[in-house]
Amino acid sequence: MVDVAANFSGSMPSYYDAIMGPALFDPFAADLARRLAQKPSGDVLEIACGTGIVTRRLRERLHPAVRLVATDLSEAMLSYARGKVAGKIDWKTADAAKLPFGDAEFGAAVCAFGVMFVPDRKAAFREARRVLKPGGALLFNVWDGMENNPHGRITGETMEALFPGDPEMKFSGPYAFNNQAVLGAMLAEAGFGQVRMEQVPIRVGCARARDFAAGQLKGTPRGALLQKRGVDVEELIGKVAAALARIGGEAPFRVTAQALVVEARAV
């Protein structure tokens, strides 16, 4: 699968934020932020903040006196978020598997749809535990499988049919890290307890299926990869849009997406 964790550049952050933000990610950001106490037991760390969609929701949710530190591996995404999100936020480039913070520095850590892109997920959970105070909260979400996310399934099937056997065009990766038993075992090994998991379906969408398709292709490094291979990206967007319209309508486009929300405590 093409690396979508660290290679956002050019117009990708703006497509990601302007289209996929309101169409898909912001409803889940609101759900995630509301689960966090307004006054946690210490500072709050956001891991893989992207364009700041969850960052904004967190800043609105948290008491003004609570320090919020937003991090991302991608300099381009971090720069975009810094220029967009208002409020007192400390921005820092950081690798989720090697956080540049001291032990027990935070009262809570939040990560929205980012854990599945970290190559060493066990290391990411260990690092989250290390920087949390005992009793501190880890709150994150992941996509709950392609079977519960038809927008991802349809896009994946369309892409993979055009590029059979091409691992860089696999769309399933972001939807495959949702096995609750595996997640529970990894969290326990990293030093977390009181693990709660909840499946959260939310109705999402935007004005047109084509807009959604454009966001999925131009808002990630896949767009640049397609251009390098000489593919007409607009033509491919049209094919993805037609497939999406069959499940969610052409205008407006509406579909139910589902996340698995995980809450755990540092022990």
Coordinates of C-alpha atoms in Angstrom, one line a residue:
M1 CA 0.0 0.0 0.0
V2 CA 1.3 3.5 -0.8
D3 CA 2.6 5.3 2.2
V4 CA -0.2 7.7 3.3
A5 CA 1.4 8.5 6.6
A6 CA 4.3 10.8 5.7
N7 CA 4.1 11.8 2.1
F8 CA 1.4 14.4 2.0
S9 CA 2.5 17.4 0.0
G10 CA 1.4 20.0 -2.6
S11 CA -2.4 20.3 -2.8
M12 CA -3.1 17.0 -1.0
P13 CA -3.7 18.5 2.4
S14 CA -6.2 21.0 1.0
Y15 CA -8.1 18.3 -0.9
Y16 CA -8.0 16.1 2.2
D17 CA -9.2 18.8 4.5
A18 CA -11.7 20.6 2.3
I19 CA -13.5 17.5 0.9
M20 CA -12.9 14.6 3.2
G21 CA -12.9 16.7 6.3
P22 CA -16.5 17.7 6.3
A23 CA -17.7 14.7 4.2
L24 CA -16.2 12.0 6.4
F25 CA -13.7 12.8 9.1
D26 CA -15.3 15.7 11.1
P27 CA -18.4 13.7 12.3
F28 CA -16.0 11.1 13.7
A29 CA -13.8 13.9 15.1
A30 CA -16.8 15.3 17.0
D31 CA -17.6 11.8 18.4
L32 CA -14.0 11.2 19.5
A33 CA -13.6 14.6 21.2
R34 CA -16.8 14.4 23.2
R35 CA -15.4 11.3 24.9
L36 CA -12.5 13.2 26.4
A37 CA -12.9 14.9 29.8
Q38 CA -12.8 18.7 29.6
K39 CA -10.2 18.6 32.3
P40 CA -8.1 15.5 32.0
S41 CA -5.4 14.6 34.6
G42 CA -2.8 16.5 32.7
D43 CA -1.8 17.9 29.3
V44 CA -3.3 16.3 26.2
L45 CA -1.3 14.9 23.3
E46 CA -2.8 14.4 19.8
I47 CA -0.9 11.9 17.7
A48 CA -1.1 12.0 13.9
C49 CA -3.2 15.2 13.8
G50 CA -3.2 15.5 10.0
T51 CA -4.8 18.8 8.9
G52 CA -6.2 19.5 12.4
I53 CA -9.7 18.2 12.0
V54 CA -9.7 16.6 15.5
T55 CA -7.3 19.2 16.9
R56 CA -10.0 21.9 16.4
R57 CA -12.6 19.7 18.1
L58 CA -10.3 18.9 21.0
R59 CA -9.4 22.6 21.5
E60 CA -13.1 23.4 21.6
R61 CA -13.8 20.6 24.0
L62 CA -10.9 21.1 26.5
H63 CA -10.8 23.7 29.2
P64 CA -8.8 26.7 28.1
A65 CA -6.2 26.0 30.8
V66 CA -5.5 22.5 29.4
R67 CA -2.3 22.4 27.2
L68 CA -2.9 20.7 23.9
V69 CA 0.1 19.3 21.9
A70 CA -0.7 18.3 18.3
T71 CA 1.8 16.2 16.4
D72 CA 2.2 14.6 13.0
L73 CA 4.9 12.9 11.1
S74 CA 4.1 14.9 7.9
E75 CA 5.6 18.4 7.9
A76 CA 3.2 19.4 5.1
M77 CA 0.1 18.3 7.1
L78 CA 1.4 19.9 10.3
S79 CA 2.0 23.2 8.5
Y80 CA -1.5 23.2 7.0
A81 CA -3.1 22.5 10.3
R82 CA -1.0 25.2 12.0
G83 CA -2.3 27.7 9.5
K84 CA -5.9 26.7 9.9
V85 CA -6.7 25.8 13.5
A86 CA -7.2 28.6 15.9
G87 CA -6.5 28.6 19.7
K88 CA -3.6 27.8 21.9
I89 CA -1.9 24.7 20.5
D90 CA 1.6 23.5 20.6
W91 CA 2.6 22.0 17.2
K92 CA 5.4 19.5 16.9
T93 CA 6.7 17.0 14.3
A94 CA 6.7 13.6 15.8
D95 CA 6.9 9.9 14.9
A96 CA 4.1 8.0 16.8
A97 CA 6.5 5.1 17.4
K98 CA 9.2 7.4 18.9
L99 CA 7.6 10.3 20.6
P100 CA 9.9 13.2 21.6
F101 CA 8.4 13.6 25.1
G102 CA 9.3 12.6 28.6
D103 CA 7.8 9.8 30.6
A104 CA 4.4 10.4 32.2
E105 CA 4.2 13.9 30.6
F106 CA 0.5 13.7 29.5
G107 CA -2.9 13.0 31.1
A108 CA -4.5 11.9 27.8
A109 CA -3.5 10.9 24.3
V110 CA -5.8 11.0 21.3
C111 CA -5.3 9.5 17.8
A112 CA -7.9 9.6 15.0
F113 CA -7.6 7.1 12.2
G114 CA -3.8 7.1 12.5
V115 CA -2.8 4.0 14.4
M116 CA -3.3 1.8 11.3
F117 CA -0.7 3.7 9.3
V118 CA 2.1 3.3 11.9
P119 CA 4.4 0.5 10.6
D120 CA 5.2 -0.6 14.2
R121 CA 1.9 -0.4 16.0
K122 CA 3.2 -2.2 19.1
A123 CA 5.9 0.5 19.5
A124 CA 3.2 3.2 19.0
F125 CA 1.1 1.8 21.9
R126 CA 4.3 1.4 24.1
E127 CA 5.2 5.0 23.4
A128 CA 1.6 6.2 24.2
R129 CA 1.8 4.4 27.5
R130 CA 5.3 5.8 28.3
V131 CA 4.2 9.4 27.9
L132 CA 1.0 8.9 29.8
K133 CA 0.6 9.3 33.5
P134 CA -0.7 6.3 35.4
G135 CA -4.4 6.4 34.9
G136 CA -4.1 8.5 31.8
A137 CA -6.5 8.0 29.0
L138 CA -5.7 6.7 25.5
L139 CA -8.5 7.4 23.0
F140 CA -8.3 6.4 19.4
N141 CA -10.4 5.2 16.5
V142 CA -9.9 2.9 13.5
W143 CA -12.0 2.0 10.5
D144 CA -14.2 -1.0 11.5
G145 CA -13.5 -3.2 8.4
M146 CA -14.4 -2.8 4.7
E147 CA -17.6 -4.7 5.3
N148 CA -18.8 -1.8 7.5
N149 CA -17.5 0.9 5.2
P150 CA -18.9 0.6 1.7
H151 CA -17.2 3.8 0.6
G152 CA -13.8 2.2 1.2
R153 CA -14.9 -1.1 -0.2
I154 CA -16.3 0.3 -3.5
T155 CA -13.3 2.6 -4.0
G156 CA -10.9 -0.3 -3.3
E157 CA -12.6 -2.6 -5.7
T158 CA -12.6 0.0 -8.5
M159 CA -8.9 0.8 -8.0
E160 CA -7.8 -2.8 -7.7
A161 CA -9.7 -3.8 -10.8
L162 CA -7.7 -1.3 -12.8
F163 CA -4.4 -2.3 -11.2
P164 CA -4.7 -6.0 -10.4
G165 CA -2.0 -7.4 -8.2
D166 CA -0.5 -4.0 -7.6
P167 CA 0.3 -3.7 -3.8
E168 CA 0.6 0.1 -3.9
M169 CA -3.0 0.3 -5.1
K170 CA -4.4 -1.8 -2.3
F171 CA -7.2 0.1 -0.5
S172 CA -7.8 -2.5 2.3
G173 CA -4.9 -1.6 4.6
P174 CA -6.6 1.3 6.5
Y175 CA -9.7 -0.9 7.1
A176 CA -7.9 -4.1 8.3
F177 CA -6.7 -3.1 11.8
N178 CA -10.0 -3.7 13.7
N179 CA -9.7 -7.1 15.3
Q180 CA -10.8 -6.4 18.8
A181 CA -9.0 -9.4 20.3
V182 CA -5.7 -8.4 18.7
L183 CA -6.2 -4.8 19.7
G184 CA -6.9 -5.8 23.3
A185 CA -3.9 -8.0 23.5
M186 CA -1.6 -5.3 22.1
L187 CA -2.9 -2.7 24.5
A188 CA -2.5 -5.1 27.5
E189 CA 1.1 -5.9 26.4
A190 CA 1.8 -2.1 26.2
G191 CA 0.6 -1.5 29.7
F192 CA -3.1 -0.5 29.3
G193 CA -6.1 -1.7 31.1
Q194 CA -9.8 -0.9 31.4
V195 CA -10.1 -1.2 27.6
R196 CA -13.5 -0.4 26.1
M197 CA -14.4 -0.7 22.5
E198 CA -17.4 0.6 20.7
Q199 CA -18.6 0.3 17.1
V200 CA -19.8 3.7 15.9
P201 CA -21.8 4.0 12.7
I202 CA -22.3 7.6 11.3
R203 CA -24.1 8.7 8.2
V204 CA -21.7 10.7 6.1
G205 CA -21.5 12.2 2.7
C206 CA -21.3 15.4 0.6
A207 CA -23.0 17.2 -2.3
R208 CA -21.8 14.9 -5.1
A209 CA -20.3 11.4 -5.3
R210 CA -17.6 12.9 -7.6
D211 CA -16.5 15.3 -4.9
F212 CA -16.1 12.4 -2.5
A213 CA -14.1 10.4 -5.1
A214 CA -11.9 13.4 -5.8
G215 CA -11.2 13.7 -2.1
Q216 CA -10.2 10.1 -1.8
L217 CA -7.8 10.2 -4.8
K218 CA -6.5 13.7 -4.7
G219 CA -6.4 14.0 -1.0
T220 CA -3.9 11.2 -0.5
P221 CA -0.5 10.3 -2.2
R222 CA -2.3 7.9 -4.5
G223 CA -3.1 10.9 -6.8
A224 CA 0.6 11.7 -7.3
L225 CA 1.3 8.0 -7.8
L226 CA -1.3 7.7 -10.4
Q227 CA 0.0 10.8 -12.2
K228 CA 3.6 9.3 -12.2
R229 CA 2.2 6.2 -13.9
G230 CA 0.5 8.3 -16.6
V231 CA -3.0 7.6 -15.4
D232 CA -5.7 10.2 -16.2
V233 CA -6.7 11.0 -12.6
E234 CA -9.9 12.8 -13.6
E235 CA -11.0 9.9 -15.6
L236 CA -10.4 7.5 -12.7
I237 CA -12.2 9.9 -10.4
G238 CA -15.2 9.6 -12.7
K239 CA -15.1 5.8 -12.5
V240 CA -14.9 5.8 -8.7
A241 CA -17.7 8.4 -8.5
A242 CA -20.0 6.2 -10.7
A243 CA -19.3 3.2 -8.5
L244 CA -19.9 5.3 -5.3
A245 CA -23.1 6.7 -6.8
R246 CA -24.5 3.2 -7.1
I247 CA -24.4 2.8 -3.3
G248 CA -25.0 6.3 -2.0
G249 CA -26.6 8.4 -4.8
E250 CA -25.0 10.8 -7.2
A251 CA -26.1 14.1 -5.7
P252 CA -26.2 14.2 -2.8
F253 CA -24.0 11.3 -1.9
R254 CA -24.8 9.6 1.4
V255 CA -23.4 6.5 3.0
T256 CA -22.9 5.0 6.5
A257 CA -19.3 4.7 7.7
Q258 CA -18.3 2.8 10.8
A259 CA -15.4 3.3 13.2
L260 CA -14.2 1.2 16.1
V261 CA -13.6 3.6 19.0
V262 CA -11.1 2.4 21.7
E263 CA -10.6 3.8 25.1
A264 CA -8.0 2.5 27.5
R265 CA -6.2 3.5 30.7
A266 CA -2.5 3.5 31.5
V267 CA -1.8 1.0 34.4

